[in-house]
PDB file of C-alpha atoms in Angstrom:
ATOM      1  CA  UNK A   1     105.161  57.317 -86.820  1.00 60.00           C
ATOM      2  CA  UNK A   2     103.746  58.364 -90.183  1.00 69.00           C
ATOM      3  CA  UNK A   3     106.273  59.509 -92.777  1.00 80.00           C
ATOM      4  CA  UNK A   4     104.261  62.403 -94.216  1.00 76.00           C
ATOM      5  CA  UNK A   5     106.410  62.874 -97.300  1.00 74.00           C
ATOM      6  CA  UNK A   6     106.196  59.170 -98.198  1.00 79.00           C
ATOM      7  CA  UNK A   7     102.455  59.136 -97.560  1.00 74.00           C
ATOM      8  CA  UNK A   8     101.862  62.169 -99.790  1.00 74.00           C
ATOM      9  CA  UNK A   9     104.106  60.774-102.526  1.00 74.00           C
ATOM     10  CA  UNK A  10     102.138  57.523-102.445  1.00 75.00           C
ATOM     11  CA  UNK A  11      98.805  59.343-102.446  1.00 72.00           C
ATOM     12  CA  UNK A  12      99.610  61.664-105.333  1.00 73.00           C
ATOM     13  CA  UNK A  13     100.723  58.774-107.533  1.00 74.00           C
ATOM     14  CA  UNK A  14      97.117  57.483-107.682  1.00 74.00           C
ATOM     15  CA  UNK A  15      95.018  58.322-110.793  1.00 73.00           C
ATOM     16  CA  UNK A  16      92.547  60.402-108.712  1.00 75.00           C
ATOM     17  CA  UNK A  17      94.639  61.153-105.609  1.00 72.00           C
ATOM     18  CA  UNK A  18      92.072  63.242-103.753  1.00 73.00           C
ATOM     19  CA  UNK A  19      89.013  61.502-105.246  1.00 80.00           C
ATOM     20  CA  UNK A  20      87.859  64.751-106.834  1.00 81.00           C
ATOM     21  CA  UNK A  21      86.787  63.190-110.141  1.00 83.00           C
ATOM     22  CA  UNK A  22      84.595  60.610-108.435  1.00 87.00           C
ATOM     23  CA  UNK A  23      83.003  62.789-105.764  1.00 89.00           C
ATOM     24  CA  UNK A  24      79.463  64.070-106.553  1.00 93.00           C
ATOM     25  CA  UNK A  25      79.844  66.847-103.973  1.00 94.00           C
ATOM     26  CA  UNK A  26      82.918  68.185-105.786  1.00 92.00           C
ATOM     27  CA  UNK A  27      81.130  68.040-109.156  1.00 93.00           C
ATOM     28  CA  UNK A  28      78.242  70.084-107.748  1.00 96.00           C
ATOM     29  CA  UNK A  29      80.619  72.548-106.091  1.00 94.00           C
ATOM     30  CA  UNK A  30      82.534  72.994-109.366  1.00 94.00           C
ATOM     31  CA  UNK A  31      79.274  73.573-111.267  1.00 96.00           C
ATOM     32  CA  UNK A  32      78.174  76.278-108.807  1.00 97.00           C
ATOM     33  CA  UNK A  33      81.534  78.059-108.909  1.00 95.00           C
ATOM     34  CA  UNK A  34      81.686  77.910-112.714  1.00 96.00           C
ATOM     35  CA  UNK A  35      78.141  79.279-112.991  1.00 97.00           C
ATOM     36  CA  UNK A  36      79.107  82.198-110.749  1.00 95.00           C
ATOM     37  CA  UNK A  37      82.214  82.883-112.844  1.00 94.00           C
ATOM     38  CA  UNK A  38      80.323  82.655-116.156  1.00 95.00           C
ATOM     39  CA  UNK A  39      77.706  85.100-114.840  1.00 96.00           C
ATOM     40  CA  UNK A  40      80.437  87.755-114.602  1.00 93.00           C
ATOM     41  CA  UNK A  41      81.795  87.116-118.109  1.00 91.00           C
ATOM     42  CA  UNK A  42      85.267  86.228-119.317  1.00 91.00           C
ATOM     43  CA  UNK A  43      88.002  86.926-116.748  1.00 91.00           C
ATOM     44  CA  UNK A  44      91.347  88.321-117.750  1.00 94.00           C
ATOM     45  CA  UNK A  45      93.043  86.925-114.622  1.00 95.00           C
ATOM     46  CA  UNK A  46      92.201  84.058-112.267  1.00 94.00           C
ATOM     47  CA  UNK A  47      93.989  82.556-109.282  1.00 95.00           C
ATOM     48  CA  UNK A  48      93.289  79.055-108.059  1.00 93.00           C
ATOM     49  CA  UNK A  49      94.700  78.352-104.625  1.00 93.00           C
ATOM     50  CA  UNK A  50      95.057  74.647-103.911  1.00 87.00           C
ATOM     51  CA  UNK A  51      94.858  73.310-107.456  1.00 85.00           C
ATOM     52  CA  UNK A  52      95.231  69.671-106.317  1.00 81.00           C
ATOM     53  CA  UNK A  53      95.316  67.450-109.415  1.00 79.00           C
ATOM     54  CA  UNK A  54      93.961  70.184-111.694  1.00 83.00           C
ATOM     55  CA  UNK A  55      90.396  68.927-112.106  1.00 86.00           C
ATOM     56  CA  UNK A  56      88.871  72.366-111.495  1.00 90.00           C
ATOM     57  CA  UNK A  57      91.805  74.083-113.242  1.00 90.00           C
ATOM     58  CA  UNK A  58      90.864  72.379-116.514  1.00 89.00           C
ATOM     59  CA  UNK A  59      87.284  73.618-116.179  1.00 92.00           C
ATOM     60  CA  UNK A  60      88.324  77.135-115.177  1.00 93.00           C
ATOM     61  CA  UNK A  61      91.047  77.709-117.783  1.00 92.00           C
ATOM     62  CA  UNK A  62      88.707  78.288-120.772  1.00 94.00           C
ATOM     63  CA  UNK A  63      86.897  81.019-118.813  1.00 95.00           C
ATOM     64  CA  UNK A  64      89.942  83.241-118.331  1.00 94.00           C
ATOM     65  CA  UNK A  65      92.877  84.614-120.272  1.00 95.00           C
ATOM     66  CA  UNK A  66      95.489  83.906-117.588  1.00 94.00           C
ATOM     67  CA  UNK A  67      95.100  81.259-114.905  1.00 93.00           C
ATOM     68  CA  UNK A  68      97.617  81.166-112.075  1.00 92.00           C
ATOM     69  CA  UNK A  69      97.672  78.065-109.895  1.00 91.00           C
ATOM     70  CA  UNK A  70      99.168  77.612-106.441  1.00 89.00           C
ATOM     71  CA  UNK A  71      99.530  74.542-104.267  1.00 85.00           C
ATOM     72  CA  UNK A  72     101.771  73.634-101.348  1.00 81.00           C
ATOM     73  CA  UNK A  73     102.690  70.400-103.118  1.00 76.00           C
ATOM     74  CA  UNK A  74     104.830  70.949-106.229  1.00 74.00           C
ATOM     75  CA  UNK A  75     103.709  67.514-107.448  1.00 71.00           C
ATOM     76  CA  UNK A  76     100.123  68.790-107.606  1.00 71.00           C
ATOM     77  CA  UNK A  77     101.147  71.646-109.878  1.00 72.00           C
ATOM     78  CA  UNK A  78     103.025  69.116-112.005  1.00 69.00           C
ATOM     79  CA  UNK A  79      99.841  67.083-112.371  1.00 62.00           C
ATOM     80  CA  UNK A  80      97.902  70.191-113.340  1.00 59.00           C
ATOM     81  CA  UNK A  81     100.408  71.119-116.030  1.00 54.00           C
ATOM     82  CA  UNK A  82     100.463  67.659-117.641  1.00 53.00           C
TER      83      UNK A  82
END
């Protein structure tokens, strides 16, 4: 039986745990979302649900005054804050 906690701990210790930095689909998705956000101007508040390793968080942060991040894995938030 798979030990989920051990599996997730092992996965998150990798440099790109969810392969978001190396995935062309994710890069395109980020670009589209950022274009939509920029079209509306600077945001005073933003909420990112499922921040993962913070790849998108780093791109989003300069476009808003306050960025709040949420993830079910506390380790993911720790990666984002590093």
